[in-house]
Tab-separated table of C-alpha atoms and ligand atoms in Angstrom:
chain	number	residue	atom	x	y	z
A	912	MET	CA	-9.056	21.715	10.917
A	913	LYS	CA	-11.490	19.525	9.043
A	914	ALA	CA	-11.026	19.609	5.449
A	915	ARG	CA	-14.703	18.532	4.987
A	916	SER	CA	-15.421	22.388	4.755
A	917	GLU	CA	-13.632	22.720	1.477
A	918	PRO	CA	-15.606	23.947	-1.427
A	919	GLY	CA	-16.503	21.139	-3.888
A	920	GLN	CA	-18.391	19.002	-1.488
A	921	ARG	CA	-19.915	16.043	-2.757
A	922	GLU	CA	-21.669	12.946	-1.770
A	923	ALA	CA	-19.052	10.232	-1.571
A	924	GLY	CA	-17.899	9.217	-4.955
A	925	ALA	CA	-20.791	10.856	-6.771
A	926	VAL	CA	-19.186	14.137	-7.990
A	927	SER	CA	-15.488	14.349	-8.313
A	928	ARG	CA	-13.503	17.303	-7.080
A	929	SER	CA	-13.531	20.131	-9.783
A	930	ASN	CA	-11.001	20.799	-12.485
A	931	GLY	CA	-10.226	24.490	-12.982
A	932	GLY	CA	-13.549	25.401	-11.622
A	933	VAL	CA	-15.461	23.232	-13.766
A	934	PRO	CA	-16.816	20.186	-11.900
A	935	VAL	CA	-16.495	16.807	-13.505
A	936	VAL	CA	-19.456	14.642	-13.192
A	937	ALA	CA	-18.937	11.087	-13.717
A	938	THR	CA	-21.496	9.078	-15.764
A	939	GLY	CA	-22.864	5.566	-15.719
A	940	PRO	CA	-20.545	4.191	-18.220
A	941	VAL	CA	-17.500	4.911	-16.015
A	942	ARG	CA	-18.420	2.156	-13.718
A	943	ARG	CA	-18.013	-0.575	-16.313
A	944	SER	CA	-15.514	1.257	-18.747
A	945	ARG	CA	-12.303	-0.346	-20.017
A	946	ASP	CA	-11.663	2.695	-22.063
A	947	VAL	CA	-8.179	3.548	-20.539
A	948	PRO	CA	-7.408	6.741	-21.857
A	949	MET	CA	-10.812	8.232	-21.138
A	950	LEU	CA	-10.434	6.669	-17.334
A	951	VAL	CA	-7.170	7.767	-16.824
A	952	GLY	CA	-8.057	11.280	-18.319
A	953	ARG	CA	-10.836	11.498	-15.939
A	954	ALA	CA	-8.953	10.269	-12.905
A	955	ARG	CA	-6.265	12.934	-13.726
A	956	ASP	CA	-9.151	15.615	-13.744
A	957	GLY	CA	-10.039	14.244	-9.883
A	958	ASP	CA	-12.857	12.091	-10.986
A	959	ALA	CA	-13.385	9.804	-8.088
A	960	ARG	CA	-15.456	7.332	-9.899
A	961	ALA	CA	-12.680	6.864	-12.572
A	962	VAL	CA	-10.042	6.257	-9.797
A	963	ALA	CA	-12.237	3.640	-8.114
A	964	ARG	CA	-12.745	2.095	-11.537
A	965	LEU	CA	-9.076	2.101	-12.382
A	966	ILE	CA	-8.420	0.320	-8.996
A	967	SER	CA	-11.178	-2.238	-9.542
A	968	LEU	CA	-9.535	-3.204	-12.885
A	969	VAL	CA	-6.041	-3.446	-11.182
A	970	GLU	CA	-7.265	-5.382	-8.218
A	971	ALA	CA	-9.177	-7.956	-10.577
A	972	GLY	CA	-5.990	-8.220	-12.472
A	973	ASP	CA	-7.954	-7.204	-15.648
A	974	GLU	CA	-6.412	-7.435	-19.072
A	975	ALA	CA	-6.556	-3.805	-19.349
A	976	LEU	CA	-3.483	-3.663	-16.569
A	977	PRO	CA	-0.532	-3.056	-19.126
A	978	ALA	CA	-2.477	-0.101	-20.768
A	979	ILE	CA	-3.581	1.292	-17.540
A	980	ALA	CA	0.264	1.059	-16.224
A	981	ALA	CA	1.348	2.501	-19.536
A	982	ALA	CA	-1.045	5.649	-19.461
A	983	LEU	CA	-0.060	6.132	-15.802
A	984	ALA	CA	3.535	6.025	-16.059
A	985	PRO	CA	4.315	9.770	-16.883
A	986	TYR	CA	2.478	10.742	-13.866
A	987	THR	CA	3.930	8.539	-11.361
A	988	GLY	CA	7.381	8.363	-9.314
A	989	GLN	CA	6.812	11.337	-7.134
A	990	ALA	CA	4.199	10.490	-4.420
A	991	GLN	CA	5.246	9.662	-0.968
A	992	VAL	CA	4.216	6.048	-0.043
A	993	VAL	CA	3.870	5.379	3.747
A	994	GLY	CA	2.683	2.009	5.149
A	995	LEU	CA	1.028	1.312	8.555
A	996	THR	CA	1.055	-2.161	9.881
A	997	GLY	CA	0.530	-3.906	13.248
A	998	SER	CA	-1.537	-6.432	15.060
A	999	PRO	CA	-5.432	-6.488	14.451
A	1000	GLY	CA	-7.163	-3.558	16.354
A	1001	VAL	CA	-3.864	-1.788	17.339
A	1002	GLY	CA	-5.174	1.427	16.003
A	1003	LYS	CA	-4.008	1.496	12.427
A	1004	SER	CA	-7.229	2.887	11.039
A	1005	THR	CA	-7.573	5.577	13.734
A	1006	THR	CA	-4.101	6.619	13.093
A	1007	THR	CA	-4.484	6.643	9.320
A	1008	ASN	CA	-7.399	8.714	9.780
A	1009	GLU	CA	-5.740	11.205	11.927
A	1010	LEU	CA	-2.714	11.384	9.485
A	1011	VAL	CA	-5.185	12.133	6.682
A	1012	ARG	CA	-6.483	15.087	8.730
A	1013	ALA	CA	-2.695	16.075	9.573
A	1014	LEU	CA	-1.617	15.975	5.893
A	1015	ARG	CA	-4.816	17.570	4.559
A	1016	ALA	CA	-4.076	20.441	6.752
A	1017	ARG	CA	-0.666	20.739	5.152
A	1018	GLY	CA	-2.549	21.102	1.836
A	1019	HIS	CA	-1.464	17.472	0.673
A	1020	ARG	CA	-3.726	15.328	-1.594
A	1021	VAL	CA	-3.971	12.086	0.169
A	1022	GLY	CA	-4.716	8.364	-0.904
A	1023	VAL	CA	-5.477	5.691	1.268
A	1024	LEU	CA	-5.241	2.036	0.478
A	1025	ALA	CA	-6.724	-0.232	3.224
A	1026	ILE	CA	-5.398	-3.867	2.498
A	1027	ASP	CA	-7.291	-6.813	3.695
A	1028	PRO	CA	-4.936	-9.783	3.178
A	1029	SER	CA	-7.621	-12.297	4.535
A	1030	SER	CA	-10.861	-11.276	2.881
A	1031	PRO	CA	-12.054	-13.251	-0.098
A	1032	PHE	CA	-14.835	-10.859	-0.751
A	1033	SER	CA	-15.565	-8.630	-3.568
A	1034	GLY	CA	-14.068	-4.981	-2.927
A	1035	GLY	CA	-12.591	-6.128	0.459
A	1036	ALA	CA	-14.110	-3.216	2.281
A	1037	ILE	CA	-13.482	-3.458	5.957
A	1038	LEU	CA	-16.664	-2.129	7.843
A	1039	GLY	CA	-14.645	-0.521	10.493
A	1040	ASP	CA	-12.482	1.332	8.198
A	1041	ARG	CA	-15.400	2.628	6.181
A	1042	VAL	CA	-16.864	3.960	9.264
A	1043	ARG	CA	-13.840	5.432	10.952
A	1044	MET	CA	-12.768	7.120	7.569
A	1045	GLN	CA	-16.177	8.718	7.192
A	1046	ASP	CA	-14.401	11.934	8.297
A	1047	HIS	CA	-12.859	12.441	4.897
A	1048	ALA	CA	-15.696	10.935	2.695
A	1049	THR	CA	-16.827	14.190	1.533
A	1050	ASP	CA	-13.228	15.626	1.135
A	1051	PRO	CA	-12.421	15.979	-2.628
A	1052	GLY	CA	-8.584	15.926	-1.673
A	1053	VAL	CA	-8.767	12.384	-0.199
A	1054	TYR	CA	-9.269	8.888	-1.849
A	1055	ILE	CA	-10.004	6.122	0.236
A	1056	ARG	CA	-10.125	2.455	-0.984
A	1057	SER	CA	-10.268	-0.879	0.466
A	1058	MET	CA	-8.546	-3.855	-1.412
A	1059	SER	CA	-8.485	-7.427	-1.201
A	1060	ASN	CA	-6.393	-9.958	-2.639
A	1061	ARG	CA	-9.172	-12.025	-4.152
A	1062	GLY	CA	-8.280	-13.976	-7.442
A	1063	HIS	CA	-5.267	-11.864	-8.430
A	1064	LEU	CA	-2.403	-13.678	-9.925
A	1065	GLY	CA	0.558	-12.682	-7.355
A	1066	GLY	CA	-1.953	-11.490	-5.018
A	1067	LEU	CA	-1.786	-8.100	-3.356
A	1068	SER	CA	1.973	-7.747	-3.804
A	1069	ALA	CA	0.917	-7.505	-7.613
A	1070	ALA	CA	-1.859	-5.122	-7.410
A	1071	THR	CA	-0.784	-2.937	-4.587
A	1072	PRO	CA	1.937	-0.840	-6.420
A	1073	GLN	CA	-0.500	-0.636	-9.367
A	1074	ALA	CA	-3.184	0.826	-7.247
A	1075	VAL	CA	-0.877	3.309	-5.603
A	1076	ARG	CA	-0.017	4.460	-9.263
A	1077	VAL	CA	-3.500	5.199	-9.868
A	1078	LEU	CA	-3.818	7.289	-6.899
A	1079	GLU	CA	-0.553	8.914	-7.929
A	1080	GLY	CA	-2.000	9.478	-11.331
A	1081	ALA	CA	-5.228	11.336	-9.650
A	1082	GLY	CA	-2.764	13.664	-7.855
A	1083	CYS	CA	-2.162	12.127	-4.624
A	1084	ASP	CA	1.061	13.608	-3.121
A	1085	VAL	CA	0.870	11.037	-0.246
A	1086	VAL	CA	-0.580	7.447	-0.118
A	1087	LEU	CA	-0.929	5.814	3.165
A	1088	VAL	CA	-1.182	1.906	3.080
A	1089	GLU	CA	-2.836	0.176	6.132
A	1090	THR	CA	-2.314	-3.567	6.283
A	1091	VAL	CA	-2.983	-6.042	9.124
A	1092	GLY	CA	0.373	-7.295	10.365
A	1093	VAL	CA	0.021	-10.994	9.597
A	1094	GLY	CA	2.144	-13.296	7.661
A	1095	GLN	CA	3.621	-11.952	4.320
A	1096	ALA	CA	1.405	-8.792	4.277
A	1097	GLU	CA	3.693	-6.705	6.467
A	1098	VAL	CA	6.687	-7.696	4.547
A	1099	ASP	CA	4.967	-6.738	1.290
A	1100	VAL	CA	3.902	-3.354	2.525
A	1101	ALA	CA	7.344	-2.615	3.669
A	1102	SER	CA	8.787	-3.432	0.485
A	1103	LEU	CA	6.186	-0.909	-1.010
A	1104	ALA	CA	6.527	2.018	1.049
A	1105	ASP	CA	9.156	4.578	1.488
A	1106	THR	CA	8.519	4.764	5.164
A	1107	THR	CA	6.983	1.909	7.187
A	1108	LEU	CA	5.219	2.607	10.505
A	1109	VAL	CA	4.928	-0.506	12.801
A	1110	LEU	CA	2.166	0.021	15.390
A	1111	LEU	CA	2.193	-1.645	18.929
A	1112	ALA	CA	-0.192	-1.312	21.988
A	1113	PRO	CA	0.801	-1.654	25.438
A	1114	GLY	CA	0.214	-4.824	27.057
A	1115	MET	CA	-0.385	-7.014	24.086
A	1116	GLY	CA	2.869	-8.759	24.158
A	1117	ASP	CA	3.470	-6.970	20.994
A	1118	ALA	CA	6.933	-6.061	21.669
A	1119	ILE	CA	7.994	-9.805	22.062
A	1120	GLN	CA	5.895	-10.634	18.989
A	1121	ALA	CA	7.582	-7.876	16.960
A	1122	VAL	CA	10.960	-9.542	17.517
A	1123	LYS	CA	9.843	-13.010	16.629
A	1124	ALA	CA	8.058	-11.771	13.457
A	1125	GLY	CA	11.081	-9.899	12.453
A	1126	ILE	CA	9.389	-6.550	12.599
A	1127	LEU	CA	12.544	-4.718	13.685
A	1128	GLU	CA	13.793	-5.328	10.066
A	1129	ILE	CA	10.786	-3.555	8.442
A	1130	ALA	CA	10.054	-0.768	11.127
A	1131	ASP	CA	11.118	2.830	10.125
A	1132	VAL	CA	9.053	4.298	13.022
A	1133	PHE	CA	7.426	2.453	16.107
A	1134	VAL	CA	4.374	4.031	17.048
A	1135	VAL	CA	3.262	3.092	20.598
A	1136	ASN	CA	-0.464	3.758	20.295
A	1137	LYS	CA	-2.996	3.570	23.035
A	1138	ALA	CA	-0.468	5.399	25.321
A	1139	ASP	CA	-3.474	6.131	27.544
A	1140	ARG	CA	-3.308	2.555	28.839
A	1141	ASP	CA	-1.051	1.071	31.408
A	1142	GLY	CA	2.106	-0.302	30.372
A	1143	ALA	CA	2.900	2.220	27.557
A	1144	ASP	CA	6.151	3.025	29.273
A	1145	ALA	CA	7.404	-0.481	29.358
A	1146	THR	CA	6.474	-1.068	25.946
A	1147	VAL	CA	8.422	2.086	24.672
A	1148	ARG	CA	11.522	0.703	26.863
A	1149	ASP	CA	11.110	-2.856	25.344
A	1150	ILE	CA	11.280	-1.311	21.864
A	1151	GLN	CA	14.052	1.023	22.646
A	1152	GLY	CA	16.022	-1.971	24.027
A	1153	MET	CA	15.535	-4.060	20.788
A	1154	ILE	CA	16.592	-1.195	18.709
A	1155	ALA	CA	19.781	-0.815	20.838
A	1156	LEU	CA	20.248	-4.582	20.526
A	1157	GLY	CA	19.783	-4.547	16.656
A	1158	GLU	CA	21.781	-1.334	16.036
A	1159	ARG	CA	22.795	-1.749	12.399
A	1160	GLY	CA	25.752	0.676	12.342
A	1161	SER	CA	26.205	4.559	12.241
A	1162	GLY	CA	25.194	4.801	8.406
A	1163	GLN	CA	21.895	3.150	9.136
A	1164	TRP	CA	18.704	4.662	9.906
A	1165	ARG	CA	17.801	4.366	13.767
A	1166	PRO	CA	13.920	3.607	14.157
A	1167	GLN	CA	12.177	6.393	15.773
A	1168	VAL	CA	9.686	5.469	18.594
A	1169	VAL	CA	6.687	7.768	19.111
A	1170	ARG	CA	3.845	7.536	21.477
A	1171	ALA	CA	0.292	8.161	20.387
A	1172	VAL	CA	-3.262	8.114	21.647
A	1173	ALA	CA	-4.833	8.180	18.090
A	1174	VAL	CA	-8.367	8.186	19.510
A	1175	ARG	CA	-7.656	11.482	21.033
A	1176	SER	CA	-5.528	13.055	18.228
A	1177	GLU	CA	-2.487	12.788	20.493
A	1178	GLY	CA	1.016	12.401	18.970
A	1179	ILE	CA	-0.179	12.614	15.378
A	1180	ASP	CA	2.084	15.617	14.937
A	1181	ASP	CA	4.930	13.404	16.266
A	1182	ILE	CA	4.396	10.579	13.996
A	1183	ALA	CA	4.146	13.273	10.994
A	1184	ALA	CA	7.599	14.553	12.330
A	1185	ALA	CA	8.946	11.058	12.259
A	1186	ILE	CA	7.956	10.418	8.792
A	1187	ASP	CA	9.409	13.618	7.663
A	1188	LYS	CA	12.806	12.768	9.430
A	1189	HIS	CA	12.948	9.576	7.882
A	1190	ARG	CA	12.219	10.880	4.422
A	1191	GLY	CA	14.860	13.503	5.027
A	1192	TRP	CA	17.227	10.762	5.937
A	1193	LEU	CA	16.322	8.621	2.668
A	1194	VAL	CA	16.924	11.372	0.414
A	1195	GLU	CA	20.196	12.448	2.060
A	1196	HIS	CA	21.777	8.932	1.703
A	1197	ASP	CA	20.181	8.611	-1.732
A	1198	GLU	CA	17.980	5.732	-0.154
A	1199	LEU	CA	14.928	6.686	-1.625
A	1200	ARG	CA	16.045	6.291	-5.057
A	1201	ARG	CA	17.674	2.878	-3.994
A	1202	ARG	CA	14.567	1.616	-2.382
A	1203	ARG	CA	12.307	2.771	-5.348
A	1204	GLU	CA	14.666	0.920	-7.846
A	1205	ALA	CA	14.583	-2.136	-5.872
A	1206	ARG	CA	10.866	-2.081	-5.780
A	1207	ALA	CA	10.433	-1.663	-9.509
A	1208	ALA	CA	13.007	-4.377	-10.035
A	1209	ALA	CA	10.868	-6.661	-7.905
A	1210	GLU	CA	7.733	-5.532	-9.796
A	1211	ILE	CA	9.278	-6.043	-13.195
A	1212	GLU	CA	10.371	-9.651	-12.097
A	1213	ALA	CA	7.055	-10.694	-10.604
A	1214	ILE	CA	5.364	-9.285	-13.950
A	1215	ALA	CA	7.813	-11.500	-15.910
A	1216	LEU	CA	7.470	-14.537	-13.820
A	1217	GLY	CA	3.624	-14.136	-13.958
A	1218	THR	CA	3.707	-13.940	-17.880
A	1219	LEU	CA	5.950	-16.782	-18.072
A	1220	ARG	CA	3.731	-18.883	-15.795
A	1221	ALA	CA	0.852	-17.966	-17.990
A	1222	ARG	CA	2.662	-18.958	-21.279
A	1223	ILE	CA	3.781	-22.262	-19.485
A	1224	GLY	CA	0.183	-22.759	-18.717
A	1225	SER	CA	-0.893	-22.159	-22.203
A	1226	LEU	CA	1.560	-25.122	-23.325
A	1227	ARG	CA	-0.773	-27.475	-21.356
A	1228	ASP	CA	-2.959	-27.402	-24.282
A	1229	GLY	CA	-0.378	-27.956	-26.564
A	1230	THR	CA	1.810	-31.066	-26.936
A	1231	GLN	CA	5.159	-29.934	-25.452
A	1232	LEU	CA	4.428	-29.894	-21.654
A	1233	PRO	CA	2.339	-33.245	-21.558
A	1234	ALA	CA	4.881	-35.076	-23.841
A	1235	LEU	CA	7.823	-33.812	-21.451
A	1236	ALA	CA	6.085	-34.954	-18.498
A	1237	ALA	CA	5.413	-38.302	-19.956
A	1238	GLU	CA	8.977	-38.701	-20.454
A	1239	VAL	CA	10.084	-37.595	-17.074
A	1240	ALA	CA	7.570	-39.736	-15.438
A	1241	ALA	CA	8.757	-42.725	-17.656
A	1242	GLY	CA	12.416	-42.050	-16.684
A	1243	THR	CA	13.444	-41.218	-20.203
A	1244	THR	CA	14.521	-38.091	-19.329
A	1245	ASP	CA	15.069	-35.798	-16.082
A	1246	PRO	CA	12.783	-32.954	-15.022
A	1247	TYR	CA	15.831	-30.365	-15.461
A	1248	ARG	CA	16.494	-31.145	-18.956
A	1249	ALA	CA	12.614	-31.215	-19.614
A	1250	ALA	CA	12.401	-27.590	-18.001
A	1251	ASP	CA	15.245	-26.279	-20.228
A	1252	ALA	CA	13.387	-27.709	-23.556
A	1253	LEU	CA	10.265	-26.023	-22.097
A	1254	LEU	CA	11.941	-22.576	-21.733
A	1255	ALA	CA	13.670	-23.130	-25.101
A	1256	GLN	CA	10.298	-23.558	-26.662
A	1257	LEU	CA	9.035	-20.488	-24.912
A	1258	SER	CA	11.666	-18.055	-26.062
A	1259	GLY	CA	12.071	-19.716	-29.338
B	435	GTP	N1	-7.731	3.440	24.220
B	435	GTP	C1	-7.553	3.661	23.066
B	435	GTP	N2	-8.204	3.035	22.231
B	435	GTP	C2	-7.821	3.128	20.913
B	435	GTP	C3	-6.764	4.188	20.350
B	435	GTP	N3	-6.676	4.317	19.065
B	435	GTP	C4	-7.699	3.392	18.547
B	435	GTP	N4	-8.397	2.760	19.764
B	435	GTP	C5	-9.511	1.969	19.605
B	435	GTP	O1	-9.131	0.583	19.228
B	435	GTP	C6	-10.019	0.028	18.292
B	435	GTP	C7	-9.308	-0.371	17.260
B	435	GTP	O2	-9.117	0.701	16.388
B	435	GTP	P1	-8.566	0.460	14.932
B	435	GTP	O3	-8.246	1.998	14.462
B	435	GTP	O4	-9.878	-0.048	14.154
B	435	GTP	O5	-7.621	-0.504	14.715
B	435	GTP	P2	-6.922	-1.150	13.585
B	435	GTP	O6	-5.419	-1.524	13.925
B	435	GTP	O7	-7.175	-0.425	12.145
B	435	GTP	O8	-7.756	-2.533	13.361
B	435	GTP	P3	-7.878	-3.542	12.230
B	435	GTP	O9	-8.023	-2.865	10.920
B	435	GTP	O10	-9.022	-4.182	12.444
B	435	GTP	O11	-6.577	-4.495	12.340
B	435	GTP	C8	-11.010	1.122	18.200
B	435	GTP	O12	-12.117	0.878	18.965
B	435	GTP	C9	-10.464	2.402	18.534
B	435	GTP	O13	-11.522	3.384	18.834
B	435	GTP	C10	-6.090	4.798	21.499
B	435	GTP	O14	-5.074	5.691	21.330
B	435	GTP	N5	-6.338	4.532	22.722
B	436	MG	MG1	-8.177	-1.064	10.495
């Protein structure tokens, strides 16, 4: 079942998967290149280094971002995006690893983005993820990447959709996005994904936490992982009770509850089946299109606001903003009128 026995094995990230039988070997310059057509061309040919470079540019909010987005646009919009979230240590990476295996067995190309919302460090690689994901390190049909939100205007919510596009452009049919369920990150991942899995474990008070954090709103599938531990039945019951209370009517999706022991590969097929079922429901109810358009709208808005903010920032060096500020501070005008004047100048 392991995909690592496929032909075209390589050292992780060194040599890409082959293209029509011709191995594509990335050369040094790819690592620092901003040559977008070259990078996108290579990524499409399965060059793992070009994929990595494109994601680095995206992650850093590089000025090449618009060109990257434009070059990738024709190849995007088809991949299935699945988010996994939940408390630290609940088993997200283990489950992701197992799902990758199951998806590879079905012949899918798979991308994994492990999002670390807290790491300020370059690359954001979570050591544990790296270790656990080694199973797939030599599989040319799998791309795995950790990302942090370092220094990016708009943070991960802005960078992650672009990184998903890079993986789609590289031929991934399915992209799994893992993020720790803290703060805004889980809401962001839910707005990015077609299907969101929320992982819980017995005895962590997770079920109660889940309600508090409004997780019921974002979960399409609940996975009660570590079902080998005491209290799994109670956790399943709690979640089912919550779902019953929060029932949103007959036309709505009813979140599925699945048990798993990811560390023993148990329940993975059930998780995959729940994802398929949700996908079918989305398509049947035209919800997939609606979700994706809502996601695109949010993205356009975020980019437009970012551009606006940058242009306002550039006015700080000009005369308009400091002059308006002086007037508002002196009480000769009010901040609303001053803001209108600023916007008028921006659009003029
Ligand atoms: N008993 C038991 N342990 C598990 C199971 N699944 C994962 N674990 C263990 O739980 C620990 C955490 O697993 P991870 O997959 O790293 O959890 P995570 O949610 O990705 O953790 P963070 O990314 O740090 O938030 C590891 O030691 C796993 O081996 C399970 O089903 N049963
Ligand atoms: Mg993890």
